[in-house]
Amino acid sequence: MARANDTFVEGSDTALASHTPTGTDAGAGWSQIGGAATVLAATDLVVDDNAANGNRARMTTDLGSAQMDVQADVSSVGGSFTFPGVMGRVNSAGTERWEFTYDFSGGRWQLADTPNTTTVTFTEAWPGGTNTMKIACRPSNQRGYVNGLEKCASTANTYAGQFGGIVPGNFNGTTRRHTIDNYVSSTWTPPILGNALDDIERYAAIPVAYN
């Protein structure tokens, strides 16, 4: 299983694209797709530094598969036209990807592919505090989770990018609306039939005969 993580530890404030990932199974680096993001040394957190951009960034480590889990701890003060979250199945140019974000303007969780052909939403208030947002990319479905609870799912199976990333999205006009920490990404391997219950949320129940 390939892994690429980051705890965002820095000795001085550093542009995310110049930051070397830290922690166990640290990835190789970050590529800023658009906008700007900064790792703050005082808190070891990523913040958005462009108030008119999605500020998307992908981890430069190729996971070697489009089947992946990507998650990060996200906090936000919100505001209109802001949308923090995570990305999966990102291609090297960043032009194709799946995103799981929270749309503060609409008050909803949103799972979407880009270019946008599929969008699934779930209306719910932002829970406040820090929340672990996760996108799970599988051969037959894509799913978005918050603190372990599924919020959105799609059966679309588009794109084959092998990178993960983050989305400190902000068109609010005021920077540093979000913080992102503890980025974790890994490939997913389908379980063998005997252990299918290990991934039961993605499989139909398997009948078992008892003698």
mmCIF file of C-alpha atoms in Angstrom:
data_model
loop_
_atom_site.group_PDB
_atom_site.id
_atom_site.type_symbol
_atom_site.label_atom_id
_atom_site.label_comp_id
_atom_site.label_asym_id
_atom_site.label_seq_id
_atom_site.Cartn_x
_atom_site.Cartn_y
_atom_site.Cartn_z
ATOM 1 C CA MET A 1 0.000 0.000 0.000
ATOM 2 C CA ALA A 2 1.398 3.374 -1.030
ATOM 3 C CA ARG A 3 1.123 6.263 1.417
ATOM 4 C CA ALA A 4 1.862 9.995 1.266
ATOM 5 C CA ASN A 5 1.213 12.059 4.402
ATOM 6 C CA ASP A 6 2.046 15.441 5.901
ATOM 7 C CA THR A 7 1.838 16.925 9.404
ATOM 8 C CA PHE A 8 2.908 20.373 8.088
ATOM 9 C CA VAL A 9 5.685 21.073 10.596
ATOM 10 C CA GLU A 10 7.766 24.138 9.693
ATOM 11 C CA GLY A 11 10.397 26.315 11.377
ATOM 12 C CA SER A 12 9.198 29.469 9.624
ATOM 13 C CA ASP A 13 6.186 30.456 7.543
ATOM 14 C CA THR A 14 6.619 28.716 4.191
ATOM 15 C CA ALA A 15 4.668 28.628 0.941
ATOM 16 C CA LEU A 16 3.054 25.206 0.630
ATOM 17 C CA ALA A 17 4.780 24.606 -2.712
ATOM 18 C CA SER A 18 8.167 25.072 -0.972
ATOM 19 C CA HIS A 19 7.308 22.961 2.068
ATOM 20 C CA THR A 20 8.843 19.516 2.574
ATOM 21 C CA PRO A 21 6.229 17.139 4.035
ATOM 22 C CA THR A 22 6.811 15.877 7.570
ATOM 23 C CA GLY A 23 5.720 12.996 9.760
ATOM 24 C CA THR A 24 5.382 9.244 9.241
ATOM 25 C CA ASP A 25 5.188 8.142 5.595
ATOM 26 C CA ALA A 26 5.726 11.738 4.482
ATOM 27 C CA GLY A 27 5.096 12.510 0.827
ATOM 28 C CA ALA A 28 7.566 14.119 -1.562
ATOM 29 C CA GLY A 29 6.163 17.650 -1.756
ATOM 30 C CA TRP A 30 3.307 19.847 -2.948
ATOM 31 C CA SER A 31 2.350 21.428 -6.253
ATOM 32 C CA GLN A 32 0.119 24.516 -6.072
ATOM 33 C CA ILE A 33 -2.538 24.143 -8.786
ATOM 34 C CA GLY A 34 -3.853 27.679 -8.320
ATOM 35 C CA GLY A 35 -3.927 30.506 -5.817
ATOM 36 C CA ALA A 36 -1.704 30.315 -2.744
ATOM 37 C CA ALA A 37 -1.428 28.462 0.546
ATOM 38 C CA THR A 38 1.046 28.854 3.399
ATOM 39 C CA VAL A 39 2.276 26.569 6.184
ATOM 40 C CA LEU A 40 2.352 28.596 9.406
ATOM 41 C CA ALA A 41 5.274 27.802 11.729
ATOM 42 C CA ALA A 42 3.483 28.913 14.893
ATOM 43 C CA THR A 43 0.674 26.385 14.479
ATOM 44 C CA ASP A 44 1.965 23.897 11.874
ATOM 45 C CA LEU A 45 -1.206 24.413 9.858
ATOM 46 C CA VAL A 46 -1.931 25.234 6.217
ATOM 47 C CA VAL A 47 -3.933 28.406 5.538
ATOM 48 C CA ASP A 48 -5.401 29.894 2.370
ATOM 49 C CA ASP A 49 -3.497 32.978 1.198
ATOM 50 C CA ASN A 50 -5.526 33.975 -1.843
ATOM 51 C CA ALA A 51 -9.070 35.251 -1.326
ATOM 52 C CA ALA A 52 -10.109 34.818 -4.966
ATOM 53 C CA ASN A 53 -9.083 31.263 -5.773
ATOM 54 C CA GLY A 54 -9.681 27.604 -5.003
ATOM 55 C CA ASN A 55 -6.101 27.478 -3.668
ATOM 56 C CA ARG A 56 -5.949 23.816 -4.631
ATOM 57 C CA ALA A 57 -2.718 21.880 -4.173
ATOM 58 C CA ARG A 58 -1.804 18.289 -4.915
ATOM 59 C CA MET A 59 0.709 16.107 -3.169
ATOM 60 C CA THR A 60 3.475 15.340 -5.697
ATOM 61 C CA THR A 61 3.727 11.680 -4.659
ATOM 62 C CA ASP A 62 2.123 9.422 -7.274
ATOM 63 C CA LEU A 63 0.191 6.804 -5.302
ATOM 64 C CA GLY A 64 0.242 4.429 -8.272
ATOM 65 C CA SER A 65 -3.522 3.867 -8.309
ATOM 66 C CA ALA A 66 -6.741 5.842 -8.758
ATOM 67 C CA GLN A 67 -8.316 3.845 -5.917
ATOM 68 C CA MET A 68 -7.397 5.855 -2.847
ATOM 69 C CA ASP A 69 -8.361 7.403 0.476
ATOM 70 C CA VAL A 70 -7.448 11.047 1.113
ATOM 71 C CA GLN A 71 -8.226 12.885 4.332
ATOM 72 C CA ALA A 72 -7.235 15.924 6.374
ATOM 73 C CA ASP A 73 -8.312 17.780 9.507
ATOM 74 C CA VAL A 74 -10.150 20.941 8.445
ATOM 75 C CA SER A 75 -11.298 23.955 10.443
ATOM 76 C CA SER A 76 -12.904 27.106 9.099
ATOM 77 C CA VAL A 77 -14.448 30.403 10.117
ATOM 78 C CA GLY A 78 -16.569 30.052 6.997
ATOM 79 C CA GLY A 79 -18.034 32.958 5.134
ATOM 80 C CA SER A 80 -19.705 33.234 1.755
ATOM 81 C CA PHE A 81 -17.900 31.800 -1.265
ATOM 82 C CA THR A 82 -15.579 29.569 0.753
ATOM 83 C CA PHE A 83 -15.239 25.800 0.326
ATOM 84 C CA PRO A 84 -12.562 23.838 2.205
ATOM 85 C CA GLY A 85 -11.931 20.143 1.657
ATOM 86 C CA VAL A 86 -9.858 17.405 0.049
ATOM 87 C CA MET A 87 -9.274 15.943 -3.409
ATOM 88 C CA GLY A 88 -8.734 12.495 -4.907
ATOM 89 C CA ARG A 89 -7.989 11.104 -8.359
ATOM 90 C CA VAL A 90 -6.126 14.291 -9.265
ATOM 91 C CA ASN A 91 -4.176 14.197 -12.522
ATOM 92 C CA SER A 92 -0.678 15.671 -12.763
ATOM 93 C CA ALA A 93 -1.950 18.959 -14.237
ATOM 94 C CA GLY A 94 -4.706 19.270 -11.644
ATOM 95 C CA THR A 95 -7.322 19.687 -14.367
ATOM 96 C CA GLU A 96 -9.165 16.472 -13.519
ATOM 97 C CA ARG A 97 -10.086 15.535 -9.970
ATOM 98 C CA TRP A 98 -12.756 14.545 -7.475
ATOM 99 C CA GLU A 99 -13.386 16.979 -4.609
ATOM 100 C CA PHE A 100 -15.183 16.647 -1.301
ATOM 101 C CA THR A 101 -15.749 20.108 0.172
ATOM 102 C CA TYR A 102 -18.073 22.106 2.385
ATOM 103 C CA ASP A 103 -19.871 24.899 0.504
ATOM 104 C CA PHE A 104 -20.445 27.646 3.062
ATOM 105 C CA SER A 105 -22.580 29.677 0.652
ATOM 106 C CA GLY A 106 -24.981 26.782 0.169
ATOM 107 C CA GLY A 107 -24.659 25.289 3.659
ATOM 108 C CA ARG A 108 -23.924 21.839 2.308
ATOM 109 C CA TRP A 109 -21.351 19.114 1.814
ATOM 110 C CA GLN A 110 -20.476 18.648 -1.835
ATOM 111 C CA LEU A 111 -18.900 15.782 -3.761
ATOM 112 C CA ALA A 112 -18.039 16.683 -7.357
ATOM 113 C CA ASP A 113 -15.773 15.835 -10.242
ATOM 114 C CA THR A 114 -14.010 18.466 -12.326
ATOM 115 C CA PRO A 115 -14.734 19.246 -15.137
ATOM 116 C CA ASN A 116 -18.114 19.234 -13.428
ATOM 117 C CA THR A 117 -20.265 16.429 -14.814
ATOM 118 C CA THR A 118 -21.317 15.004 -11.455
ATOM 119 C CA THR A 119 -22.267 16.857 -8.260
ATOM 120 C CA VAL A 120 -23.833 15.314 -5.156
ATOM 121 C CA THR A 121 -24.766 17.471 -2.154
ATOM 122 C CA PHE A 122 -26.025 17.008 1.387
ATOM 123 C CA THR A 123 -27.445 20.024 3.189
ATOM 124 C CA GLU A 124 -26.248 20.364 6.776
ATOM 125 C CA ALA A 125 -24.769 23.086 8.988
ATOM 126 C CA TRP A 126 -21.004 23.183 9.361
ATOM 127 C CA PRO A 127 -20.375 21.364 12.670
ATOM 128 C CA GLY A 128 -17.798 23.863 13.919
ATOM 129 C CA GLY A 129 -14.395 23.063 15.319
ATOM 130 C CA THR A 130 -11.985 20.785 13.494
ATOM 131 C CA ASN A 131 -13.409 18.018 11.326
ATOM 132 C CA THR A 132 -11.729 15.142 9.520
ATOM 133 C CA MET A 133 -12.859 15.265 5.891
ATOM 134 C CA LYS A 134 -12.190 12.223 3.726
ATOM 135 C CA ILE A 135 -12.757 11.276 0.102
ATOM 136 C CA ALA A 136 -12.770 7.564 -0.742
ATOM 137 C CA CYS A 137 -12.269 6.746 -4.438
ATOM 138 C CA ARG A 138 -13.288 3.263 -5.562
ATOM 139 C CA PRO A 139 -13.861 1.480 -8.905
ATOM 140 C CA SER A 140 -17.655 1.731 -8.621
ATOM 141 C CA ASN A 141 -18.242 4.742 -6.367
ATOM 142 C CA GLN A 142 -16.782 7.872 -4.791
ATOM 143 C CA ARG A 143 -17.734 8.857 -1.228
ATOM 144 C CA GLY A 144 -17.252 11.780 1.121
ATOM 145 C CA TYR A 145 -16.984 11.354 4.895
ATOM 146 C CA VAL A 146 -16.865 13.728 7.859
ATOM 147 C CA ASN A 147 -15.551 12.396 11.154
ATOM 148 C CA GLY A 148 -16.199 8.868 9.882
ATOM 149 C CA LEU A 149 -19.807 9.493 8.787
ATOM 150 C CA GLU A 150 -20.739 9.309 5.113
ATOM 151 C CA LYS A 151 -22.247 12.538 3.758
ATOM 152 C CA CYS A 152 -22.205 12.146 -0.045
ATOM 153 C CA ALA A 153 -21.816 9.294 -2.540
ATOM 154 C CA SER A 154 -21.748 8.923 -6.309
ATOM 155 C CA THR A 155 -21.629 5.860 -8.544
ATOM 156 C CA ALA A 156 -19.770 7.812 -11.245
ATOM 157 C CA ASN A 157 -16.377 6.347 -12.073
ATOM 158 C CA THR A 158 -14.618 9.191 -13.860
ATOM 159 C CA TYR A 159 -10.905 10.044 -14.072
ATOM 160 C CA ALA A 160 -7.868 7.991 -13.273
ATOM 161 C CA GLY A 161 -5.485 10.458 -11.616
ATOM 162 C CA GLN A 162 -3.182 8.961 -9.003
ATOM 163 C CA PHE A 163 -2.599 12.000 -6.783
ATOM 164 C CA GLY A 164 -4.410 13.383 -3.741
ATOM 165 C CA GLY A 165 -4.652 16.951 -2.508
ATOM 166 C CA ILE A 166 -6.300 19.701 -0.485
ATOM 167 C CA VAL A 167 -8.773 22.495 -1.234
ATOM 168 C CA PRO A 168 -8.612 25.599 1.006
ATOM 169 C CA GLY A 169 -11.059 27.270 -1.391
ATOM 170 C CA ASN A 170 -11.744 30.968 -0.875
ATOM 171 C CA PHE A 171 -13.474 33.587 -3.030
ATOM 172 C CA ASN A 172 -14.564 35.544 0.043
ATOM 173 C CA GLY A 173 -12.249 38.529 -0.313
ATOM 174 C CA THR A 174 -10.568 37.905 3.063
ATOM 175 C CA THR A 175 -7.713 35.413 3.358
ATOM 176 C CA ARG A 176 -7.002 32.731 5.949
ATOM 177 C CA ARG A 177 -10.558 31.507 6.383
ATOM 178 C CA HIS A 178 -9.486 27.858 6.753
ATOM 179 C CA THR A 179 -6.803 25.700 8.336
ATOM 180 C CA ILE A 180 -5.763 22.226 7.176
ATOM 181 C CA ASP A 181 -3.655 19.707 9.101
ATOM 182 C CA ASN A 182 -2.734 16.010 9.288
ATOM 183 C CA TYR A 183 -3.007 15.161 5.609
ATOM 184 C CA VAL A 184 -3.160 11.392 5.005
ATOM 185 C CA SER A 185 -3.399 9.614 1.652
ATOM 186 C CA SER A 186 -3.085 5.964 0.712
ATOM 187 C CA THR A 187 -4.028 3.491 -1.984
ATOM 188 C CA TRP A 188 -6.937 1.105 -1.487
ATOM 189 C CA THR A 189 -6.737 -2.604 -2.198
ATOM 190 C CA PRO A 190 -9.952 -4.639 -2.527
ATOM 191 C CA PRO A 191 -10.347 -7.218 0.231
ATOM 192 C CA ILE A 192 -10.308 -10.921 -0.549
ATOM 193 C CA LEU A 193 -13.731 -12.501 -0.447
ATOM 194 C CA GLY A 194 -13.168 -14.052 2.948
ATOM 195 C CA ASN A 195 -12.587 -10.585 4.430
ATOM 196 C CA ALA A 196 -15.261 -8.683 2.480
ATOM 197 C CA LEU A 197 -16.867 -7.508 5.709
ATOM 198 C CA ASP A 198 -13.762 -5.363 6.263
ATOM 199 C CA ASP A 199 -15.116 -3.084 3.561
ATOM 200 C CA ILE A 200 -18.836 -3.759 3.936
ATOM 201 C CA GLU A 201 -19.830 -0.154 3.261
ATOM 202 C CA ARG A 202 -18.852 -0.722 -0.367
ATOM 203 C CA TYR A 203 -20.238 -4.204 -0.858
ATOM 204 C CA ALA A 204 -23.673 -5.801 -0.737
ATOM 205 C CA ALA A 205 -24.223 -8.134 2.184
ATOM 206 C CA ILE A 206 -22.831 -11.607 1.486
ATOM 207 C CA PRO A 207 -25.134 -14.505 2.395
ATOM 208 C CA VAL A 208 -23.503 -17.071 4.618
ATOM 209 C CA ALA A 209 -24.678 -20.677 4.894
ATOM 210 C CA TYR A 210 -24.474 -22.344 8.276
ATOM 211 C CA ASN A 211 -24.348 -26.115 8.672
#
